[in-house]
Amino acid sequence: MSAKILGGLKKGLIFVISAPAGTGKTTLVRMLQKEFSCLVESVSYTTRKPRPGEREGVDYYFISEAEFAQKLQEGDFVEHAKVFDHDYGTSRSFVESQLQNGKHVLLVIDTQGAIQLKDHYNAIFIFISPPSISELRSRLYTRKTDTDQSIEHRLSWAEKEMALAPRYDYHVVNEDLYTAYTVLRSILIAEEHRNR
Ligand code: 5GP
């Protein structure tokens, strides 16, 4: 079959995805990548230390604060932000080369970074949220990857991020994974077929 449901553009699109921790964004992004080979997720640079199991160049490029400051000064980031006391940035050269190769680029970044891109890139902005803060609280406590204090900190940040959801083009509520995935993939397909 030569016709493609996704991946038929000469120059790809940027899809910015923001979602509080515990919303299921990693699972949803993996599902998209498994279905569509024309999607690439940008690997960010961060000054945070790797968590157990995280791999250099796969999850993040882990760099020092001095290296981050240097890259920032050289204009290597299309956006950057401080999240939970660490710096994160998206590589300009990666994003631009992938778009030129006809790939769609997924940027899974926080709301501060997304807002910076709004003024400079013609990207599509998607916010994924949990059904409620109380549901998110119970998911984070069940996941047990953070201390209680860190969970409460993440929840208060999640509330602030969720207040910005109306500024995104799309808002997907992940109450049920299959439904959220169906909505998400429909957005990508429709956006590729939009007249621009
Ligand atoms: P974590 O350290 O838990 O992997 O990520 C913390 C937060 O930083 C998440 O909301 C994640 O989406 C965000 N993040 C990861 N990479 C970037 C980036 O390059 N830029 C921005 N602005 N946020 C990022």
CSV table of C-alpha atoms and ligand atoms in Angstrom, one decimal:
chain,number,residue,atom,x,y,z
A,1,MET,CA,0.0,0.0,0.0
A,2,SER,CA,1.6,3.3,-1.0
A,3,ALA,CA,-0.9,5.8,0.4
A,4,LYS,CA,0.0,6.9,3.9
A,5,ILE,CA,-2.3,7.9,6.7
A,6,LEU,CA,0.6,9.9,8.2
A,7,GLY,CA,4.1,10.8,6.9
A,8,GLY,CA,3.2,12.2,3.5
A,9,LEU,CA,4.6,15.7,3.9
A,10,LYS,CA,7.9,16.9,2.5
A,11,LYS,CA,8.6,19.0,5.6
A,12,GLY,CA,7.4,17.6,8.9
A,13,LEU,CA,5.4,19.3,11.7
A,14,ILE,CA,6.2,20.0,15.3
A,15,PHE,CA,3.8,18.5,17.9
A,16,VAL,CA,4.3,19.9,21.3
A,17,ILE,CA,2.9,17.7,24.1
A,18,SER,CA,2.7,18.8,27.7
A,19,ALA,CA,1.3,16.8,30.5
A,20,PRO,CA,1.8,16.6,34.3
A,21,ALA,CA,3.8,13.6,35.6
A,22,GLY,CA,1.6,10.6,36.0
A,23,THR,CA,-0.8,11.4,33.1
A,24,GLY,CA,0.4,8.6,30.9
A,25,LYS,CA,2.2,10.7,28.4
A,26,THR,CA,5.2,8.4,28.1
A,27,THR,CA,2.9,5.4,27.3
A,28,LEU,CA,0.9,7.5,24.7
A,29,VAL,CA,4.0,8.7,23.0
A,30,ARG,CA,5.4,5.2,22.8
A,31,MET,CA,2.2,4.0,21.2
A,32,LEU,CA,2.4,6.8,18.6
A,33,GLN,CA,6.0,5.9,17.8
A,34,LYS,CA,5.2,2.2,17.5
A,35,GLU,CA,2.4,2.9,15.0
A,36,PHE,CA,4.0,5.7,13.0
A,37,SER,CA,7.7,5.5,11.8
A,38,CYS,CA,7.4,9.1,10.5
A,39,LEU,CA,7.4,10.4,14.1
A,40,VAL,CA,10.5,11.2,16.1
A,41,GLU,CA,10.7,12.3,19.7
A,42,SER,CA,13.3,14.9,20.4
A,43,VAL,CA,15.8,13.9,23.1
A,44,SER,CA,16.3,16.9,25.4
A,45,TYR,CA,19.4,18.0,27.2
A,46,THR,CA,19.1,18.2,31.0
A,47,THR,CA,21.3,19.1,34.0
A,48,ARG,CA,19.3,16.6,36.1
A,49,LYS,CA,21.1,13.3,37.1
A,50,PRO,CA,19.9,10.1,35.4
A,51,ARG,CA,17.4,8.0,37.3
A,52,PRO,CA,18.0,4.3,37.5
A,53,GLY,CA,17.4,2.7,34.1
A,54,GLU,CA,17.7,6.0,32.1
A,55,ARG,CA,20.0,5.9,29.2
A,56,GLU,CA,22.2,8.7,27.8
A,57,GLY,CA,21.0,9.8,24.4
A,58,VAL,CA,17.8,7.8,24.7
A,59,ASP,CA,16.0,9.4,27.6
A,60,TYR,CA,18.1,12.6,27.8
A,61,TYR,CA,21.5,13.9,27.1
A,62,PHE,CA,22.8,14.5,30.6
A,63,ILE,CA,25.1,17.5,30.8
A,64,SER,CA,26.6,19.7,33.4
A,65,GLU,CA,25.3,23.2,34.3
A,66,ALA,CA,28.3,24.7,32.6
A,67,GLU,CA,27.7,22.8,29.4
A,68,PHE,CA,24.1,23.8,29.5
A,69,ALA,CA,24.9,27.4,29.9
A,70,GLN,CA,27.4,27.2,27.0
A,71,LYS,CA,24.8,25.6,24.7
A,72,LEU,CA,22.2,28.2,25.7
A,73,GLN,CA,24.6,31.0,24.9
A,74,GLU,CA,25.4,29.5,21.5
A,75,GLY,CA,21.7,29.4,20.6
A,76,ASP,CA,21.6,25.6,20.5
A,77,PHE,CA,18.1,25.4,22.1
A,78,VAL,CA,14.8,26.2,20.5
A,79,GLU,CA,13.3,26.5,24.0
A,80,HIS,CA,14.5,25.8,27.5
A,81,ALA,CA,13.1,25.9,31.0
A,82,LYS,CA,13.9,25.2,34.6
A,83,VAL,CA,11.6,22.4,35.9
A,84,PHE,CA,11.9,21.1,39.5
A,85,ASP,CA,15.3,22.9,39.9
A,86,HIS,CA,16.9,21.4,36.8
A,87,ASP,CA,17.5,22.9,33.3
A,88,TYR,CA,15.9,21.3,30.3
A,89,GLY,CA,16.4,22.3,26.6
A,90,THR,CA,15.4,21.1,23.1
A,91,SER,CA,18.1,20.9,20.4
A,92,ARG,CA,17.6,23.3,17.5
A,93,SER,CA,19.7,21.3,15.1
A,94,PHE,CA,17.9,18.1,15.8
A,95,VAL,CA,14.4,19.6,15.4
A,96,GLU,CA,15.3,21.4,12.2
A,97,SER,CA,17.1,18.5,10.5
A,98,GLN,CA,14.3,16.1,11.3
A,99,LEU,CA,11.6,18.5,9.9
A,100,GLN,CA,13.6,18.9,6.7
A,101,ASN,CA,13.7,15.1,6.4
A,102,GLY,CA,9.9,15.0,6.4
A,103,LYS,CA,9.7,13.6,10.0
A,104,HIS,CA,7.1,15.0,12.4
A,105,VAL,CA,8.9,15.9,15.7
A,106,LEU,CA,7.3,15.3,19.1
A,107,LEU,CA,8.4,17.6,21.8
A,108,VAL,CA,7.4,16.4,25.2
A,109,ILE,CA,8.1,19.5,27.3
A,110,ASP,CA,6.6,21.5,30.1
A,111,THR,CA,4.2,24.5,29.8
A,112,GLN,CA,7.0,27.1,30.2
A,113,GLY,CA,8.8,25.7,27.1
A,114,ALA,CA,5.7,25.3,25.1
A,115,ILE,CA,4.8,28.9,25.6
A,116,GLN,CA,8.2,30.0,24.3
A,117,LEU,CA,7.6,28.0,21.1
A,118,LYS,CA,4.2,29.6,20.5
A,119,ASP,CA,5.7,32.8,19.4
A,120,HIS,CA,8.4,31.4,17.1
A,121,TYR,CA,7.2,28.1,15.6
A,122,ASN,CA,4.1,27.1,13.8
A,123,ALA,CA,3.7,24.0,16.0
A,124,ILE,CA,0.6,22.1,17.1
A,125,PHE,CA,0.0,22.2,20.9
A,126,ILE,CA,-1.5,19.3,22.7
A,127,PHE,CA,-2.2,19.2,26.5
A,128,ILE,CA,-2.8,15.8,28.1
A,129,SER,CA,-4.4,15.9,31.5
A,130,PRO,CA,-5.5,13.3,34.1
A,131,PRO,CA,-9.3,13.1,34.8
A,132,SER,CA,-8.7,15.0,38.0
A,133,ILE,CA,-6.1,16.0,40.5
A,134,SER,CA,-7.3,13.4,43.0
A,135,GLU,CA,-7.0,10.7,40.3
A,136,LEU,CA,-3.4,12.0,39.6
A,137,ARG,CA,-2.6,11.9,43.3
A,138,SER,CA,-3.7,8.3,43.6
A,139,ARG,CA,-1.8,7.3,40.4
A,140,LEU,CA,1.4,8.9,41.7
A,141,TYR,CA,1.1,7.3,45.1
A,142,THR,CA,0.5,3.9,43.4
A,143,ARG,CA,3.5,4.3,41.1
A,144,LYS,CA,5.8,4.9,44.1
A,145,THR,CA,8.7,6.4,42.1
A,146,ASP,CA,8.8,9.5,44.2
A,147,THR,CA,8.8,10.5,47.9
A,148,ASP,CA,5.6,11.8,49.5
A,149,GLN,CA,7.1,15.3,49.6
A,150,SER,CA,8.1,15.1,45.9
A,151,ILE,CA,4.6,13.9,45.0
A,152,GLU,CA,2.9,16.8,46.7
A,153,HIS,CA,5.3,19.2,45.0
A,154,ARG,CA,4.6,17.6,41.6
A,155,LEU,CA,0.8,17.8,42.3
A,156,SER,CA,0.9,21.5,43.1
A,157,TRP,CA,3.0,22.1,39.9
A,158,ALA,CA,0.5,19.9,38.0
A,159,GLU,CA,-2.4,22.2,39.1
A,160,LYS,CA,-0.5,25.2,37.8
A,161,GLU,CA,0.2,23.5,34.4
A,162,MET,CA,-3.4,22.3,34.1
A,163,ALA,CA,-4.6,25.9,34.4
A,164,LEU,CA,-2.7,26.6,31.1
A,165,ALA,CA,-4.5,23.8,29.2
A,166,PRO,CA,-6.9,26.3,27.5
A,167,ARG,CA,-3.9,27.9,25.7
A,168,TYR,CA,-3.2,24.7,23.8
A,169,ASP,CA,-4.8,23.8,20.5
A,170,TYR,CA,-6.1,20.5,21.9
A,171,HIS,CA,-6.9,19.1,25.3
A,172,VAL,CA,-6.9,15.3,25.7
A,173,VAL,CA,-8.1,13.8,29.0
A,174,ASN,CA,-6.5,10.5,29.7
A,175,GLU,CA,-9.2,8.7,31.6
A,176,ASP,CA,-9.0,5.6,29.5
A,177,LEU,CA,-5.8,4.9,27.6
A,178,TYR,CA,-7.5,3.5,24.4
A,179,THR,CA,-9.8,6.5,24.1
A,180,ALA,CA,-7.0,9.0,24.8
A,181,TYR,CA,-4.8,7.3,22.2
A,182,THR,CA,-7.6,7.3,19.6
A,183,VAL,CA,-8.1,11.0,20.1
A,184,LEU,CA,-4.4,11.8,20.0
A,185,ARG,CA,-3.7,9.9,16.8
A,186,SER,CA,-6.7,11.5,15.2
A,187,ILE,CA,-5.3,14.9,16.0
A,188,LEU,CA,-2.0,14.1,14.3
A,189,ILE,CA,-3.7,12.6,11.2
A,190,ALA,CA,-6.0,15.6,10.9
A,191,GLU,CA,-3.2,18.1,11.3
A,192,GLU,CA,-1.2,16.5,8.6
A,193,HIS,CA,-4.1,16.8,6.2
A,194,ARG,CA,-5.0,20.4,7.2
A,195,ASN,CA,-4.7,23.0,4.3
A,196,ARG,CA,-1.8,25.3,5.2
B,1,5GP,P1,11.5,14.5,34.1
B,1,5GP,O1,12.7,15.1,34.7
B,1,5GP,O2,10.5,13.9,35.1
B,1,5GP,O3,11.8,13.6,33.0
B,1,5GP,O4,10.8,15.7,33.4
B,1,5GP,C1,10.3,16.8,34.1
B,1,5GP,C2,9.5,17.7,33.2
B,1,5GP,O5,10.4,18.4,32.3
B,1,5GP,C3,8.4,17.1,32.4
B,1,5GP,O6,7.3,17.9,32.4
B,1,5GP,C4,9.0,17.1,31.0
B,1,5GP,O7,8.0,17.1,30.0
B,1,5GP,C5,9.8,18.3,31.0
B,1,5GP,N1,10.8,18.4,30.0
B,1,5GP,C6,11.6,17.4,29.5
B,1,5GP,N2,12.4,17.8,28.5
B,1,5GP,C7,12.2,19.1,28.4
B,1,5GP,C8,12.7,20.2,27.5
B,1,5GP,O8,13.6,20.0,26.7
B,1,5GP,N3,12.1,21.4,27.7
B,1,5GP,C9,11.2,21.7,28.6
B,1,5GP,N4,10.7,22.9,28.6
B,1,5GP,N5,10.7,20.8,29.4
B,1,5GP,C10,11.2,19.5,29.3
